[in-house]
Backbone as a ProteinNet text record, in pm:
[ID]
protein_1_A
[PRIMARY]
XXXXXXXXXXXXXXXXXXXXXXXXXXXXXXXXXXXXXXXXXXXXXXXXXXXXXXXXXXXXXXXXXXXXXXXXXXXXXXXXXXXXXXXXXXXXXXXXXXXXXXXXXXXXXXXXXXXXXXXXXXXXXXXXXXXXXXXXXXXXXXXXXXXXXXXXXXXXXXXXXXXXXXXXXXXXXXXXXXXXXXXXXXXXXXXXXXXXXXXXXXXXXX
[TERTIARY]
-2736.2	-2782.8	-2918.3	-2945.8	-3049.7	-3202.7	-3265.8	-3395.2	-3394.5	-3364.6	-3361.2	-3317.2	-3171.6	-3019.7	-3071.1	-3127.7	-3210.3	-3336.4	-3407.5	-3531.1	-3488.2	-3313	-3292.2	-3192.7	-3136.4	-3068.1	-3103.3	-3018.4	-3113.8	-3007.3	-3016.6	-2887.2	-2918.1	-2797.4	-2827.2	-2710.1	-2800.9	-2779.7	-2779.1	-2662.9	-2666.1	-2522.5	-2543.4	-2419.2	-2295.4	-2162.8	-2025.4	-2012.5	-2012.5	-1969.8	-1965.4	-1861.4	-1896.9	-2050.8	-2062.6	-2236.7	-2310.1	-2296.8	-2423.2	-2362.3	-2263.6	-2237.9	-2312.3	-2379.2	-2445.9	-2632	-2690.8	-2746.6	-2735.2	-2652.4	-2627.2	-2586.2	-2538.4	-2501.9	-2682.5	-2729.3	-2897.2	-2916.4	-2910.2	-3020.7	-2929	-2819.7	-2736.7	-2830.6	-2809.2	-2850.3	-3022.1	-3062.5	-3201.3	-3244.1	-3201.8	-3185.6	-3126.5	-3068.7	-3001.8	-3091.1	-3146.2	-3229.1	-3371.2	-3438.9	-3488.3	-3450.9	-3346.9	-3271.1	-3315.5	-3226.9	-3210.3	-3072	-2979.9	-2866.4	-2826.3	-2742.7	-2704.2	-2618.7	-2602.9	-2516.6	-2500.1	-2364.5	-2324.1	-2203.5	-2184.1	-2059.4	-1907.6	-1929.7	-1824.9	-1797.6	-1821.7	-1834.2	-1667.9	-1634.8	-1573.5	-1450.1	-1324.7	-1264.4	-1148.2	-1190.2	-1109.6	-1077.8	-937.7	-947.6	-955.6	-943.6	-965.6	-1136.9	-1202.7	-1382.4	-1384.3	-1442	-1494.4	-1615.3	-1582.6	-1748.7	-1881.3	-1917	-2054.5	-2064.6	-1971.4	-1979.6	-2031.9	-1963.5	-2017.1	-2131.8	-2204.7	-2363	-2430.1	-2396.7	-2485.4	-2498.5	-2415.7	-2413.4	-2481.8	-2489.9	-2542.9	-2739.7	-2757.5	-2880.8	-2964.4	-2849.1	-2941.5	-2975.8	-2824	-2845	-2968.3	-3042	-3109	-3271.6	-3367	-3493.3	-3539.9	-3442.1	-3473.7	-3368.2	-3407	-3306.4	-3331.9	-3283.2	-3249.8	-3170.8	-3275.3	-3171.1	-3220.6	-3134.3	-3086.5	-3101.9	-3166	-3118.8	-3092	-3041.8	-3017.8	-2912.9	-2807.9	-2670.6	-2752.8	-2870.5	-2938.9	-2888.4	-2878.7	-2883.2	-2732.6	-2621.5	-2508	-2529.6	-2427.8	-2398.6	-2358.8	-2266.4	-2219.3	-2197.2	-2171	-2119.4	-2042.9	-2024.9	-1968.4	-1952.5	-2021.9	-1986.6	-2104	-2052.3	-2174.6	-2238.6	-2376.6	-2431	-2398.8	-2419.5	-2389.1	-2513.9	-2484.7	-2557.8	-2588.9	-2485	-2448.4	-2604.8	-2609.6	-2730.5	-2860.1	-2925.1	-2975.3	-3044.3	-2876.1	-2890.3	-2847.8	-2789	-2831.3	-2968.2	-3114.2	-3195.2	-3293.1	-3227.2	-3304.2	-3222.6	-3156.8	-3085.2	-3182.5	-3177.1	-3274.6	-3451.6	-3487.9	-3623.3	-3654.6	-3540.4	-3543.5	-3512.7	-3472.5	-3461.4	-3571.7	-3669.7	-3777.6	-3892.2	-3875.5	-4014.8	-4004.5	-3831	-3816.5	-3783.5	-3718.3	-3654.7	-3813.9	-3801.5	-3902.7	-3872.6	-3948.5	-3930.6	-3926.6	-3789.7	-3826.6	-3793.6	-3685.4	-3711.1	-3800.9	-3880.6	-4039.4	-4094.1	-4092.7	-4088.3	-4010.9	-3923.7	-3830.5	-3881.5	-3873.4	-3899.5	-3828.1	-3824.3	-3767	-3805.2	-3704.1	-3767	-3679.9	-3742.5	-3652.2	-3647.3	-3526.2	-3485.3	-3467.4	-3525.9	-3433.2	-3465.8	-3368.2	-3362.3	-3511.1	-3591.4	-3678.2	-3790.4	-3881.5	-4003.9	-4030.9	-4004.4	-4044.9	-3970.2	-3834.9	-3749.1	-3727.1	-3677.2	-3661.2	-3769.7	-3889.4	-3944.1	-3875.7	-3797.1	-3767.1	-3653.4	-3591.4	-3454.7	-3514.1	-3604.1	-3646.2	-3780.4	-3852.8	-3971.5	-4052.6	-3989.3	-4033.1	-4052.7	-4027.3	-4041.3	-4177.5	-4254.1	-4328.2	-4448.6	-4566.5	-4658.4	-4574.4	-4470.6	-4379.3	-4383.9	-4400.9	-4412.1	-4279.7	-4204.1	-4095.9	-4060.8	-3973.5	-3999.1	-3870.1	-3889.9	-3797.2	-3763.3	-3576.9	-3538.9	-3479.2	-3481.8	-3407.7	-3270.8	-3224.5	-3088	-3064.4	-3199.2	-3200.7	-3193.2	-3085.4	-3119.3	-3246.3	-3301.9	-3425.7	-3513.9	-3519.3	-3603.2	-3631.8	-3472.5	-3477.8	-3458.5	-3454.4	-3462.4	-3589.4	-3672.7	-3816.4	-3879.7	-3836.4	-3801.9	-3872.2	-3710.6	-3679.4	-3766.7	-3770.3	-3859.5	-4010.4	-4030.7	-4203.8	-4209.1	-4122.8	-4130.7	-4074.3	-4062.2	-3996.2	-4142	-4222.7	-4294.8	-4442.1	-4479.7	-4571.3	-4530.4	-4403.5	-4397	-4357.2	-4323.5	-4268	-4311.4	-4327.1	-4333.7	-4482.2	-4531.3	-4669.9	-4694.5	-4570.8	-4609.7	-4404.4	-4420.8	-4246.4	-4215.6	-4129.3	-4106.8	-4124.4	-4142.9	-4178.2	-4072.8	-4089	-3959.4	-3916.2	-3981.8	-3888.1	-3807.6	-3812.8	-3802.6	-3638.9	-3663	-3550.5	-3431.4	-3493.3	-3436.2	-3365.7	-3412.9	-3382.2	-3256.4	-3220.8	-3173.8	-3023.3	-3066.6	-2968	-2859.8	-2921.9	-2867.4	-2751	-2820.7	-2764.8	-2656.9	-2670	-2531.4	-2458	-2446.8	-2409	-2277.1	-2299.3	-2226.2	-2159	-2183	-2145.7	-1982.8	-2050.8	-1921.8	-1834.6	-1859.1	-1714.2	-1622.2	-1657.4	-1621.9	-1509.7	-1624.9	-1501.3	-1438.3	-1443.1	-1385.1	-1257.5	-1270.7	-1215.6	-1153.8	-1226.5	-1160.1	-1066	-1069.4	-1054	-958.8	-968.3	-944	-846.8	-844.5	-770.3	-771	-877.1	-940.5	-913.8	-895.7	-885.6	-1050.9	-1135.1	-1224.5	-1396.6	-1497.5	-1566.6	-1552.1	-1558.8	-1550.6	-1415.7	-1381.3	-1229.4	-1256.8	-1325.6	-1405.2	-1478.8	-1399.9	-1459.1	-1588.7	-1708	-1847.4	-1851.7	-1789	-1767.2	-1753	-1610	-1638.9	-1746.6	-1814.6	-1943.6	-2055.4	-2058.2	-2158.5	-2098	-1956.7	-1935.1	-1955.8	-1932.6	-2006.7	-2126.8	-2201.4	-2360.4	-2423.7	-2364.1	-2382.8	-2361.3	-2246.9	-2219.9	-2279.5	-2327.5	-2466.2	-2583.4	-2625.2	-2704.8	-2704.9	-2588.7	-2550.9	-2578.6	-2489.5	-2448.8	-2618.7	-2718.9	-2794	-2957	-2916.5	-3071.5	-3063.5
-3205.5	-3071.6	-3043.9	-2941.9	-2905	-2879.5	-2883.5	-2874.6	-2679.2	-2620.1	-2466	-2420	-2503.6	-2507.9	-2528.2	-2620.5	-2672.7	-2572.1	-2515	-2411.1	-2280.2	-2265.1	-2128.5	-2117.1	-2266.6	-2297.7	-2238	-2149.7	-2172.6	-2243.3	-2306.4	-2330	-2276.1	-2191.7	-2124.3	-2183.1	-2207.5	-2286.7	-2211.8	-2131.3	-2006.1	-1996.9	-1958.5	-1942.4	-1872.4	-1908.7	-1852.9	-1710.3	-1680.3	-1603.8	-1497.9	-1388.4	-1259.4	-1228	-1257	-1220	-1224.5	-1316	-1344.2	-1303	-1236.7	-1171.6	-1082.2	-1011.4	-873.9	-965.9	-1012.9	-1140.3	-1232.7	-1266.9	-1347.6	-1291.6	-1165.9	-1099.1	-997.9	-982.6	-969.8	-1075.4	-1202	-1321.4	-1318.5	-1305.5	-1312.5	-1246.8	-1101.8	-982.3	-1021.4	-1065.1	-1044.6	-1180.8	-1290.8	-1432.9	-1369.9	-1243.8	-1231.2	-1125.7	-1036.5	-970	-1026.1	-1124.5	-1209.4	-1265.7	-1244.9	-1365.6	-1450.6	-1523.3	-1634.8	-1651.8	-1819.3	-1839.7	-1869.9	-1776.1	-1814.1	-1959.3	-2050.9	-2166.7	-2172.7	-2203.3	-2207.6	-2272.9	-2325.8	-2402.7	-2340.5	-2216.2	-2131.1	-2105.6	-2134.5	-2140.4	-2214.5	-2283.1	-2406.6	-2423.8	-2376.7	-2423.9	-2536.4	-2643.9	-2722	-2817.7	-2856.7	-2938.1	-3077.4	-3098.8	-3259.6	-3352	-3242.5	-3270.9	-3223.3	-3322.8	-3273.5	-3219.1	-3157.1	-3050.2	-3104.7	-3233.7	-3293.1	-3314.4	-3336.4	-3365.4	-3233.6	-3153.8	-3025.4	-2983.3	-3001	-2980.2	-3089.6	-3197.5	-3311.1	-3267.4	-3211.4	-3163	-3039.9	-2932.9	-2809.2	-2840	-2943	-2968.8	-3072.9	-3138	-3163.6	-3098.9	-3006.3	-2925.2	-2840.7	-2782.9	-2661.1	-2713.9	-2654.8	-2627.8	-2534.4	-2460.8	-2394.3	-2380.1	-2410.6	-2386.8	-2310.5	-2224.3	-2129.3	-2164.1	-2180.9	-2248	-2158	-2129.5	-2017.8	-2122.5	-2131.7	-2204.2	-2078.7	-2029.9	-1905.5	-1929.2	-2092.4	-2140.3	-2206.9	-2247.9	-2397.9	-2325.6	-2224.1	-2199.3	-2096.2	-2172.8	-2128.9	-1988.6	-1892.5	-1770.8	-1734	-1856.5	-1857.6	-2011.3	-1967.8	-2087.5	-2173.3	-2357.5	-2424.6	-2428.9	-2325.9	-2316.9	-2452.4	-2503	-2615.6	-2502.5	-2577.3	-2493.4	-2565.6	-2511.9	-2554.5	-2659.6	-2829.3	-2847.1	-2874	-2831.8	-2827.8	-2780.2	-2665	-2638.6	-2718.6	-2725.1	-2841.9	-2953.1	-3021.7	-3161.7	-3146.3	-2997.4	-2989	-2984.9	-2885.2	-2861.5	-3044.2	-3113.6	-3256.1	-3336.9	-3272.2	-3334.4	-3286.1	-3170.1	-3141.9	-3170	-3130.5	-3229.2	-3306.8	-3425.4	-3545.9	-3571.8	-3506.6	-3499	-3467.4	-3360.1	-3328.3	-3435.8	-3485.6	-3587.4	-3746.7	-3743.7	-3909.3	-3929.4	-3842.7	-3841.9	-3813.9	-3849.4	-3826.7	-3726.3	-3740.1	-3602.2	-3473.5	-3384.3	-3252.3	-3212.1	-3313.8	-3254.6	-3282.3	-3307.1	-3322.1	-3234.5	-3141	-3006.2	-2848.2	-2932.7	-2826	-2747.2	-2640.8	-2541.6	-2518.9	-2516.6	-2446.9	-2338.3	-2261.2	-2141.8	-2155.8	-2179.8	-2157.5	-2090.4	-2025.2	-1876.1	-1869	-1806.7	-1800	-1690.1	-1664.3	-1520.5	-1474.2	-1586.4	-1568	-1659.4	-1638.6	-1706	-1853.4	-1864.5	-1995	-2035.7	-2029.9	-2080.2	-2178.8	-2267.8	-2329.1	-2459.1	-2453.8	-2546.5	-2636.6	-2569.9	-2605.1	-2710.2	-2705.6	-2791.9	-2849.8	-2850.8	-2963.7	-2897.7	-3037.5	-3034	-3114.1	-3142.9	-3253.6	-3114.2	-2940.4	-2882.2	-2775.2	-2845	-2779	-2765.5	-2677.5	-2623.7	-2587	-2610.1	-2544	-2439	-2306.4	-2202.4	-2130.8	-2107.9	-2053.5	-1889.8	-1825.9	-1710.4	-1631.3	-1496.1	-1509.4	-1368.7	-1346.7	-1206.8	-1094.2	-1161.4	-1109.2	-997.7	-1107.9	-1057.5	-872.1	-879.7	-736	-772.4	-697.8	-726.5	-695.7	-574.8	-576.8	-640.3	-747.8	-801	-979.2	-974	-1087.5	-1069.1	-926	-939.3	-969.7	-882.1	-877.8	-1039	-1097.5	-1228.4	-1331.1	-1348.3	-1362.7	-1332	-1174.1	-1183	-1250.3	-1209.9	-1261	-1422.1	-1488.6	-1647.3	-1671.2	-1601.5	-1588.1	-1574.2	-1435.1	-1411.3	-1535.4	-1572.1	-1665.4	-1763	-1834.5	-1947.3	-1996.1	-1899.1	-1915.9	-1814.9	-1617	-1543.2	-1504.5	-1518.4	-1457.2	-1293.5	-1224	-1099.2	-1063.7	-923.5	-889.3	-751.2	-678.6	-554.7	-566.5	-464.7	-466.2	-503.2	-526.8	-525.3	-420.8	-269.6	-169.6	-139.6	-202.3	-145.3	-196.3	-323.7	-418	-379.6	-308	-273.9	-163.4	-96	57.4	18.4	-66.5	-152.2	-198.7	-251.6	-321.6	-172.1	-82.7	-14.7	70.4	110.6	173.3	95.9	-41.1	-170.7	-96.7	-125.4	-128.6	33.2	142.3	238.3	200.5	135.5	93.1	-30.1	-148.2	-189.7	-129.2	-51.2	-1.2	87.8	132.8	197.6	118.7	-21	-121.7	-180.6	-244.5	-312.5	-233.4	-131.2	-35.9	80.8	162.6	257.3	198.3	92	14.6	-59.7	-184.3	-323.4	-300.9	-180.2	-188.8	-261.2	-346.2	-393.3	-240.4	-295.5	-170	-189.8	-297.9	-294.1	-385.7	-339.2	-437.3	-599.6	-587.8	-692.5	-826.2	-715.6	-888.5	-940.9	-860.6	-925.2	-1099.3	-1200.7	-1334.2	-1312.4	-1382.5	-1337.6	-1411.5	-1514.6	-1539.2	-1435	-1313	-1143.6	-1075.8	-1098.3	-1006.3	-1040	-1183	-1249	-1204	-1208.6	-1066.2	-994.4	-884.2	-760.8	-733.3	-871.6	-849	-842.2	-975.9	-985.3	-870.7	-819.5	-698.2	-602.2	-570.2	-405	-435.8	-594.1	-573.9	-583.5	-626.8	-588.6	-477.3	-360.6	-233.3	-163.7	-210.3	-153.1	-154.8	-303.8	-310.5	-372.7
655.5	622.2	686.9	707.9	825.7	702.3	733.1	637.2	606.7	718.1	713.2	603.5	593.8	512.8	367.8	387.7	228	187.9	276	214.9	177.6	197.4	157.8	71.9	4.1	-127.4	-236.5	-339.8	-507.4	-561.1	-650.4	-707.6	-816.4	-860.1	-1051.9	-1122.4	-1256.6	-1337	-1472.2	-1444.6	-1565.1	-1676.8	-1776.5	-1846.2	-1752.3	-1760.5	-1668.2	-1794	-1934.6	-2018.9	-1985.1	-2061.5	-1991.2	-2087.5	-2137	-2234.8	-2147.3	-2036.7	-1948.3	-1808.2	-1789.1	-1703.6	-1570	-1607.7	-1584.7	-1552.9	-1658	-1582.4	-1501.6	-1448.3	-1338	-1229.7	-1225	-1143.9	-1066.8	-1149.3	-1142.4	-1067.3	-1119.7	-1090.9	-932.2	-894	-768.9	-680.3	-707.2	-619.4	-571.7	-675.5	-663.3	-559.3	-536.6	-458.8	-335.9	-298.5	-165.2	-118	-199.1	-177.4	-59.4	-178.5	-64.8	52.9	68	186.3	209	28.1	-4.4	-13.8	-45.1	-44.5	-199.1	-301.6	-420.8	-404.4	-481.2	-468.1	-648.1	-706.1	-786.1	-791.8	-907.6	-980.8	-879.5	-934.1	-912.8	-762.3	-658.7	-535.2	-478.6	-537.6	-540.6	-621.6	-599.2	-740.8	-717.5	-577.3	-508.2	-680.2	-738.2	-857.5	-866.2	-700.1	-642.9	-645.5	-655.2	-707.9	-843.8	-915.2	-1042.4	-1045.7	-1183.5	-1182.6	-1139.9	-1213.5	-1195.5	-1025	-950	-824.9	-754.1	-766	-713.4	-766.1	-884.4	-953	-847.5	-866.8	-766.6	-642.3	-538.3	-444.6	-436.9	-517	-540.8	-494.2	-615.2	-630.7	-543	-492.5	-368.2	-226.7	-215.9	-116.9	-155.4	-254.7	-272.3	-266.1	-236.3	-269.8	-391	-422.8	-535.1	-643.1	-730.5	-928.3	-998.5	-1032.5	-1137.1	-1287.4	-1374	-1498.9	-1584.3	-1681.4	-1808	-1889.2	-1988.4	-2140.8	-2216	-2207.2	-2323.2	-2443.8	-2396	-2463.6	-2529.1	-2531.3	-2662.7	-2806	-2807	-2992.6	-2986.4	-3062.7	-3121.7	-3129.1	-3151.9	-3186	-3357.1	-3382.8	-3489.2	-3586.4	-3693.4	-3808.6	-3713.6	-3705.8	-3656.2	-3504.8	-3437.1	-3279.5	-3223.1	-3100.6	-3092.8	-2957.4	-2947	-2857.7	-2727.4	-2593.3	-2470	-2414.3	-2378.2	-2352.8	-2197.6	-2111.2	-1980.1	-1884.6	-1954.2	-1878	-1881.9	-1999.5	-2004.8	-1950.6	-1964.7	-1878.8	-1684.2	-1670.3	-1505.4	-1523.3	-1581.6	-1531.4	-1541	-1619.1	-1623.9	-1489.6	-1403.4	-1313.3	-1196.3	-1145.4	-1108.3	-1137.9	-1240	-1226.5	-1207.9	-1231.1	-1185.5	-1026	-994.7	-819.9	-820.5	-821.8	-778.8	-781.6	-885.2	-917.6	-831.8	-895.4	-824.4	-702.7	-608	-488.7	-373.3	-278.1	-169.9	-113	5.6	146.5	90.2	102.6	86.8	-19.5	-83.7	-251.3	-304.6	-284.5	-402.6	-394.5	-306.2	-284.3	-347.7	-406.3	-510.8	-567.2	-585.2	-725	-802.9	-951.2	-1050.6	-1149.5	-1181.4	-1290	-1402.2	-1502	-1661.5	-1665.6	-1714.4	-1811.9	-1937.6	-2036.4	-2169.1	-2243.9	-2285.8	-2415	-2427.2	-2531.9	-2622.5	-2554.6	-2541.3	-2475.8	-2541.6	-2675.6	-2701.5	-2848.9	-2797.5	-2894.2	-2771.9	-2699.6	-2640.5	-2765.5	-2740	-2789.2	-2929.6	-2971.6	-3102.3	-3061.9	-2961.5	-2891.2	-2797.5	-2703.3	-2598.9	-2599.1	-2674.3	-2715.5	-2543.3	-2491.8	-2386.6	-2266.7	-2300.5	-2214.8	-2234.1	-2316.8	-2401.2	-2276	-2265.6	-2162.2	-2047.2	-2026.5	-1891.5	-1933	-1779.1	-1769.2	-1779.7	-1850.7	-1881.6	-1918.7	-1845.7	-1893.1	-1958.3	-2011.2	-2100.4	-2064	-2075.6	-2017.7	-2140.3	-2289.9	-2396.6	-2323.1	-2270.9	-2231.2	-2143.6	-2085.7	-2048.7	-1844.9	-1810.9	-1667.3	-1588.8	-1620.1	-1545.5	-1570.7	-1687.6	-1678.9	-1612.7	-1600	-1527.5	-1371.8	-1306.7	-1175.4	-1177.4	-1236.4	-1219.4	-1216.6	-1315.6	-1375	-1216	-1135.2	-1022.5	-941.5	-908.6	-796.8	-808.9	-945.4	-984.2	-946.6	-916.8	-914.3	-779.1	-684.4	-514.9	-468.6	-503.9	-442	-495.4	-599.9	-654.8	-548.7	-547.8	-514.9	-390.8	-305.4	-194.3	-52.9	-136.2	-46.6	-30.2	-112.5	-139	-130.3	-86	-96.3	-61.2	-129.3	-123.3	-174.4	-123.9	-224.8	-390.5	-464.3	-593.2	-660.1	-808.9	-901.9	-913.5	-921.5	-933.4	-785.1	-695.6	-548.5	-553.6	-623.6	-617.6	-757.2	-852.3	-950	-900	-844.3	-796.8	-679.5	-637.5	-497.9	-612.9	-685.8	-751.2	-841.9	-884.5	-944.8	-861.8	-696.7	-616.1	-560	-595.7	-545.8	-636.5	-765.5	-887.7	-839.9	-786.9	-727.3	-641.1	-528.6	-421.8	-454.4	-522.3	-610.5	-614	-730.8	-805.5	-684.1	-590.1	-541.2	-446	-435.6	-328.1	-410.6	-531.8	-578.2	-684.9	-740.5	-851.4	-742.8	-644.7	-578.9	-479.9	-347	-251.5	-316.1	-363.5	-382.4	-529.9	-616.6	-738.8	-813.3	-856.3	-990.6	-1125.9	-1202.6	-1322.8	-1329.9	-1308.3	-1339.5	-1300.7	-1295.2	-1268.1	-1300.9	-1418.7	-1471.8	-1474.7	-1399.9	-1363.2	-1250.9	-1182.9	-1060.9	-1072.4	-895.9	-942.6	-920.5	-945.1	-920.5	-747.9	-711.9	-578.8	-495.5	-541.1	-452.4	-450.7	-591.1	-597.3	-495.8	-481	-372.9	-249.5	-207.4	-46.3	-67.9	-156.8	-151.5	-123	-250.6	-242.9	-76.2	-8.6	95.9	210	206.2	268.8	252.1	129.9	115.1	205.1	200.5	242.9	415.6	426.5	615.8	616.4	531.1	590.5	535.9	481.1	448.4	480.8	582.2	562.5	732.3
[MASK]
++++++++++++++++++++++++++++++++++++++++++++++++++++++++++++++++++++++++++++++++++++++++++++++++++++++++++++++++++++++++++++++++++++++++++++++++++++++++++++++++++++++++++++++++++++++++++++++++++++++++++++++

């Protein structure tokens, strides 16, 4: 893999649910926006690799992680909470710290709901700068870009520039996927199409 290949990786490390749908589809847009490369689970649905193989691969290919804890705390009576995410983002840190050369170089950004409920379930993440989107998309593009430009760009279109960008996709979609393509609907859409599309607005647009 080429070092280029590796500085323009994110890997996200986000809930698949439709709950978190519309967020990840944010956290997508907003990683291509930069022209950056989304890398995800879902990329992949060969059944001859198992999942962890394709996370291991994800995270070493990438320089940058995107992890959601937003699954640490159940919804309901008896549901267990998800600990998948989690233990990727301790997969990744641990690449970062223990591995040499250019992953020691990694970046990561936590995500979660609530700014500091996290602490109460992984106390070992406690003074990490973590930020929190209470399940609202603009606030996790903003989210996103605020941790592209800190950590990597030093300067970049605004969050509303990019909000305003994302909304005008958001038309553009339905039109290919629901008018074109005959989906009854956004949402049956794989998020793998949404990443051609994403990719394609920004051919035809920029």
């Amino acid at each position: 893999m080429e070092n280029s290949e590796f500085n323009k990786n994110v890997f996200i490390n986000c809930p698949f649910d439709n709950d978190f749908r519309l967020l990840l589809i944010g956290i997508i847009f907003t990683v291509v926006y930069f022209e950056f490369k989304p890398r995800l689970a879902l990329e992949s649905a060969d059944s001859g690799e198992t999942r962890i193989s394709k996370i291991l691969k994800l995270i070493n290919d990438s320089k940058f992680g995107i992890h959601d804890l937003s699954r640490i705390l159940s919804s309901q009576e008896n549901e267990y909470f998800r600990m998948n995410m989690p233990f990727e983002l301790g997969i990744d840190y641990g690449c970062k710290r223990l591995k040499e050369g250019i992953w020691s170089g990694k970046k990561i950004l936590i995500l979660e709901k609530e700014r500091y409920r996290f602490q109460k379930a992984i106390s070992d993440l406690s003074g990490s700068d973590i930020k929190s989107h209470n399940d609202e998309v603009s606030k996790v593009v903003f989210a996103v870009r605020d941790w592209f430009i800190t950590e990597e760009l030093k300067r970049g279109d605004s969050g509303k520039r990019v909000w305003d960008e994302y909304n005008d996709f958001q038309a553009y979609l339905y039109d290919q996927v629901v008018e074109k393509d005959g989906h009854t609907t956004i949402d049956e859409v794989q998020i793998i199409e949404i990443i051609h599309y994403i990719n394609e607005w920004f051919g035809v647009s920029h």
